[in-house]
PDB file of C-alpha atoms in Angstrom:
ATOM      1  CA  MET A   7      -2.982  17.694 -11.233  1.00  0.00           C
ATOM      2  CA  THR A   8       0.598  16.690 -12.028  1.00  0.00           C
ATOM      3  CA  ALA A   9       1.526  13.279 -13.477  1.00  0.00           C
ATOM      4  CA  SER A  10       2.966  12.313 -10.084  1.00  0.00           C
ATOM      5  CA  GLU A  11      -0.270  13.283  -8.290  1.00  0.00           C
ATOM      6  CA  ALA A  12      -2.302  11.187 -10.765  1.00  0.00           C
ATOM      7  CA  ARG A  13      -0.093   8.170 -10.029  1.00  0.00           C
ATOM      8  CA  VAL A  14      -0.092   8.511  -6.224  1.00  0.00           C
ATOM      9  CA  ARG A  15      -3.202   9.271  -4.209  1.00  0.00           C
ATOM     10  CA  GLU A  16      -2.669   9.847  -0.489  1.00  0.00           C
ATOM     11  CA  PHE A  17      -5.279   9.314   2.227  1.00  0.00           C
ATOM     12  CA  THR A  18      -4.717  11.051   5.568  1.00  0.00           C
ATOM     13  CA  SER A  19      -6.442  11.442   8.914  1.00  0.00           C
ATOM     14  CA  ASP A  20      -5.519  13.909  11.666  1.00  0.00           C
ATOM     15  CA  GLY A  21      -2.221  14.700   9.909  1.00  0.00           C
ATOM     16  CA  ARG A  22      -1.207  11.014   9.600  1.00  0.00           C
ATOM     17  CA  VAL A  23      -0.670   9.194   6.310  1.00  0.00           C
ATOM     18  CA  VAL A  24      -3.122   6.274   6.407  1.00  0.00           C
ATOM     19  CA  ALA A  25      -2.705   4.853   2.898  1.00  0.00           C
ATOM     20  CA  HIS A  26      -1.442   5.392  -0.632  1.00  0.00           C
ATOM     21  CA  VAL A  27      -3.074   4.238  -3.856  1.00  0.00           C
ATOM     22  CA  TYR A  28      -0.750   3.801  -6.824  1.00  0.00           C
ATOM     23  CA  ASP A  29      -1.877   3.789 -10.460  1.00  0.00           C
ATOM     24  CA  LEU A  30       0.822   2.089 -12.511  1.00  0.00           C
ATOM     25  CA  ASN A  31      -1.199   2.741 -15.688  1.00  0.00           C
ATOM     26  CA  GLN A  32      -0.250   6.428 -15.554  1.00  0.00           C
ATOM     27  CA  ASP A  33       2.859   7.594 -17.392  1.00  0.00           C
ATOM     28  CA  GLY A  34       5.811   8.887 -15.446  1.00  0.00           C
ATOM     29  CA  GLY A  35       9.335   8.149 -14.336  1.00  0.00           C
ATOM     30  CA  MET A  36      10.603   6.451 -11.235  1.00  0.00           C
ATOM     31  CA  THR A  37       9.090   7.523  -7.910  1.00  0.00           C
ATOM     32  CA  PHE A  38       9.516   6.458  -4.296  1.00  0.00           C
ATOM     33  CA  PRO A  39       6.551   8.251  -2.672  1.00  0.00           C
ATOM     34  CA  THR A  40       6.533   6.655   0.779  1.00  0.00           C
ATOM     35  CA  PRO A  41       7.651   8.746   3.767  1.00  0.00           C
ATOM     36  CA  ALA A  42      11.140   7.771   5.013  1.00  0.00           C
ATOM     37  CA  GLU A  43       9.726   6.931   8.458  1.00  0.00           C
ATOM     38  CA  ALA A  44       6.978   4.628   7.117  1.00  0.00           C
ATOM     39  CA  GLU A  45       7.182   1.004   8.276  1.00  0.00           C
ATOM     40  CA  MET A  46       6.635  -0.185   4.693  1.00  0.00           C
ATOM     41  CA  GLN A  47       8.372   1.348   1.694  1.00  0.00           C
ATOM     42  CA  CYS A  48       7.330   1.286  -1.958  1.00  0.00           C
ATOM     43  CA  GLY A  49       8.742   2.620  -5.200  1.00  0.00           C
ATOM     44  CA  PHE A  50       7.628   2.142  -8.796  1.00  0.00           C
ATOM     45  CA  GLY A  51       8.003   3.540 -12.258  1.00  0.00           C
ATOM     46  CA  VAL A  52       9.003   2.989 -15.827  1.00  0.00           C
ATOM     47  CA  VAL A  53      12.624   2.592 -16.883  1.00  0.00           C
ATOM     48  CA  PRO A  54      12.743   4.227 -20.342  1.00  0.00           C
ATOM     49  CA  GLU A  55      16.109   2.757 -21.366  1.00  0.00           C
ATOM     50  CA  ALA A  56      17.967  -0.404 -20.339  1.00  0.00           C
ATOM     51  CA  LYS A  57      19.754   0.137 -17.061  1.00  0.00           C
ATOM     52  CA  THR A  58      22.149  -1.939 -14.977  1.00  0.00           C
ATOM     53  CA  LEU A  59      21.813  -1.540 -11.239  1.00  0.00           C
ATOM     54  CA  LYS A  60      24.868  -2.003  -9.055  1.00  0.00           C
ATOM     55  CA  PRO A  61      24.668  -5.379  -7.237  1.00  0.00           C
ATOM     56  CA  HIS A  62      24.228  -5.094  -3.490  1.00  0.00           C
ATOM     57  CA  VAL A  63      23.327  -6.993  -0.324  1.00  0.00           C
ATOM     58  CA  HIS A  64      21.112  -5.483   2.342  1.00  0.00           C
ATOM     59  CA  LYS A  65      22.611  -5.112   5.807  1.00  0.00           C
ATOM     60  CA  VAL A  66      21.036  -6.834   8.768  1.00  0.00           C
ATOM     61  CA  LEU A  67      19.493  -4.000  10.784  1.00  0.00           C
ATOM     62  CA  GLY A  68      17.180  -4.177  13.757  1.00  0.00           C
ATOM     63  CA  ARG A  69      13.867  -2.477  12.997  1.00  0.00           C
ATOM     64  CA  GLU A  70      10.851  -2.112  15.230  1.00  0.00           C
ATOM     65  CA  THR A  71       7.354  -1.993  13.792  1.00  0.00           C
ATOM     66  CA  GLN A  72       4.169  -1.026  15.585  1.00  0.00           C
ATOM     67  CA  ASN A  73       1.659  -1.414  12.753  1.00  0.00           C
ATOM     68  CA  THR A  74       0.887  -4.089  10.217  1.00  0.00           C
ATOM     69  CA  SER A  75       1.267  -2.430   6.838  1.00  0.00           C
ATOM     70  CA  GLU A  76      -0.309  -4.146   3.857  1.00  0.00           C
ATOM     71  CA  PHE A  77       0.369  -3.868   0.121  1.00  0.00           C
ATOM     72  CA  ILE A  78      -2.122  -5.147  -2.461  1.00  0.00           C
ATOM     73  CA  LEU A  79      -1.480  -5.062  -6.219  1.00  0.00           C
ATOM     74  CA  VAL A  80      -4.410  -5.897  -8.516  1.00  0.00           C
ATOM     75  CA  LEU A  81      -3.213  -7.819 -11.564  1.00  0.00           C
ATOM     76  CA  SER A  82      -6.640  -8.231 -13.185  1.00  0.00           C
ATOM     77  CA  GLY A  83     -10.224  -7.641 -12.130  1.00  0.00           C
ATOM     78  CA  ALA A  84     -11.207  -5.102  -9.488  1.00  0.00           C
ATOM     79  CA  MET A  85     -11.379  -4.485  -5.750  1.00  0.00           C
ATOM     80  CA  HIS A  86     -13.649  -1.891  -4.163  1.00  0.00           C
ATOM     81  CA  VAL A  87     -11.871  -0.626  -1.034  1.00  0.00           C
ATOM     82  CA  ASP A  88     -13.070   1.329   1.987  1.00  0.00           C
ATOM     83  CA  ILE A  89     -10.036   2.826   3.768  1.00  0.00           C
ATOM     84  CA  TYR A  90     -10.280   3.290   7.563  1.00  0.00           C
ATOM     85  CA  ASP A  91      -8.078   5.269   9.929  1.00  0.00           C
ATOM     86  CA  PRO A  92      -7.026   3.729  13.292  1.00  0.00           C
ATOM     87  CA  GLU A  93     -10.171   5.180  14.904  1.00  0.00           C
ATOM     88  CA  ARG A  94     -12.294   3.120  12.451  1.00  0.00           C
ATOM     89  CA  ARG A  95     -13.449   6.158  10.442  1.00  0.00           C
ATOM     90  CA  VAL A  96     -13.722   5.858   6.661  1.00  0.00           C
ATOM     91  CA  VAL A  97     -11.168   8.249   5.153  1.00  0.00           C
ATOM     92  CA  GLY A  98     -11.585   7.197   1.546  1.00  0.00           C
ATOM     93  CA  GLN A  99     -13.058   4.843  -0.986  1.00  0.00           C
ATOM     94  CA  VAL A 100     -11.384   3.682  -4.164  1.00  0.00           C
ATOM     95  CA  VAL A 101     -11.754   1.068  -6.877  1.00  0.00           C
ATOM     96  CA  LEU A 102      -8.484  -0.684  -7.658  1.00  0.00           C
ATOM     97  CA  GLY A 103      -8.354  -1.928 -11.236  1.00  0.00           C
ATOM     98  CA  PRO A 104      -5.582  -3.747 -13.092  1.00  0.00           C
ATOM     99  CA  GLN A 105      -2.091  -2.412 -12.336  1.00  0.00           C
ATOM    100  CA  MET A 106      -3.300  -0.407  -9.332  1.00  0.00           C
ATOM    101  CA  ALA A 107      -2.114  -0.911  -5.764  1.00  0.00           C
ATOM    102  CA  LEU A 108      -3.003  -0.024  -2.186  1.00  0.00           C
ATOM    103  CA  LEU A 109      -0.340   0.482   0.482  1.00  0.00           C
ATOM    104  CA  GLN A 110      -2.055   0.736   3.877  1.00  0.00           C
ATOM    105  CA  PHE A 111       0.310   2.134   6.519  1.00  0.00           C
ATOM    106  CA  ILE A 112      -2.064   2.354   9.509  1.00  0.00           C
ATOM    107  CA  GLY A 113      -5.745   1.766  10.144  1.00  0.00           C
ATOM    108  CA  GLY A 114      -7.649  -0.794   8.144  1.00  0.00           C
ATOM    109  CA  HIS A 115      -9.814  -1.560   5.177  1.00  0.00           C
ATOM    110  CA  GLY A 116     -12.839  -3.379   3.852  1.00  0.00           C
ATOM    111  CA  PHE A 117     -13.005  -5.018   0.437  1.00  0.00           C
ATOM    112  CA  HIS A 118     -15.518  -6.122  -2.135  1.00  0.00           C
ATOM    113  CA  VAL A 119     -13.549  -8.222  -4.610  1.00  0.00           C
ATOM    114  CA  GLU A 120     -15.041  -8.907  -8.024  1.00  0.00           C
ATOM    115  CA  ALA A 121     -15.154 -12.519  -9.201  1.00  0.00           C
ATOM    116  CA  GLY A 122     -12.017 -13.663 -10.999  1.00  0.00           C
ATOM    117  CA  THR A 123      -9.823 -10.896  -9.593  1.00  0.00           C
ATOM    118  CA  LYS A 124      -6.113 -11.745  -9.409  1.00  0.00           C
ATOM    119  CA  TYR A 125      -3.941  -9.893  -6.905  1.00  0.00           C
ATOM    120  CA  LEU A 126      -0.720  -9.964  -4.920  1.00  0.00           C
ATOM    121  CA  GLU A 127      -0.689  -9.171  -1.177  1.00  0.00           C
ATOM    122  CA  VAL A 128       2.411  -8.430   0.914  1.00  0.00           C
ATOM    123  CA  LYS A 129       2.686  -7.546   4.614  1.00  0.00           C
ATOM    124  CA  GLN A 130       5.235  -7.798   7.406  1.00  0.00           C
ATOM    125  CA  GLY A 131       5.610 -10.935   9.446  1.00  0.00           C
ATOM    126  CA  PRO A 132       5.633 -12.869  11.574  1.00  0.00           C
ATOM    127  CA  TYR A 133       1.885 -13.524  11.524  1.00  0.00           C
ATOM    128  CA  TYR A 134       0.455 -14.198  14.992  1.00  0.00           C
ATOM    129  CA  GLY A 135      -3.017 -15.222  13.840  1.00  0.00           C
ATOM    130  CA  GLU A 136      -6.281 -13.475  13.122  1.00  0.00           C
ATOM    131  CA  THR A 137      -7.295 -12.778  16.722  1.00  0.00           C
ATOM    132  CA  ALA A 138      -3.909 -11.193  17.576  1.00  0.00           C
ATOM    133  CA  ASP A 139      -3.692  -9.246  14.313  1.00  0.00           C
ATOM    134  CA  LYS A 140      -7.182  -7.860  13.641  1.00  0.00           C
ATOM    135  CA  VAL A 141     -10.066  -5.990  15.246  1.00  0.00           C
ATOM    136  CA  TRP A 142     -13.282  -6.446  13.267  1.00  0.00           C
ATOM    137  CA  ILE A 143     -15.260  -3.320  12.442  1.00  0.00           C
TER     138      ILE A 143
END
């Protein structure tokens, strides 16, 4: 297994990328592993030497999304995750520890979160409410 493969674990179903798990504890350079067509993008890495990035402003572009993608970064503690494809089949299970993240592109998930766990969650908006956004498994 290469360093990049150890840092990025991909879960698929029927040829579709369902989710990525990122382990920021693993050594390696910069990587941007998300497919260009994915509705949520993620990059991460270690910058070995000080670097100045050219200032920029993002253009206003119309984008259409069909899925709610979700990104969860565990800061401390642990989350046990069941990863589901859109057909509600479990395609993987993983324990996210400190400095590990889940990027769910399609499908869904179930969590058991250990007491005291700190995390950051990001997803697209606007949020239309639980009944419009979720189907319970």
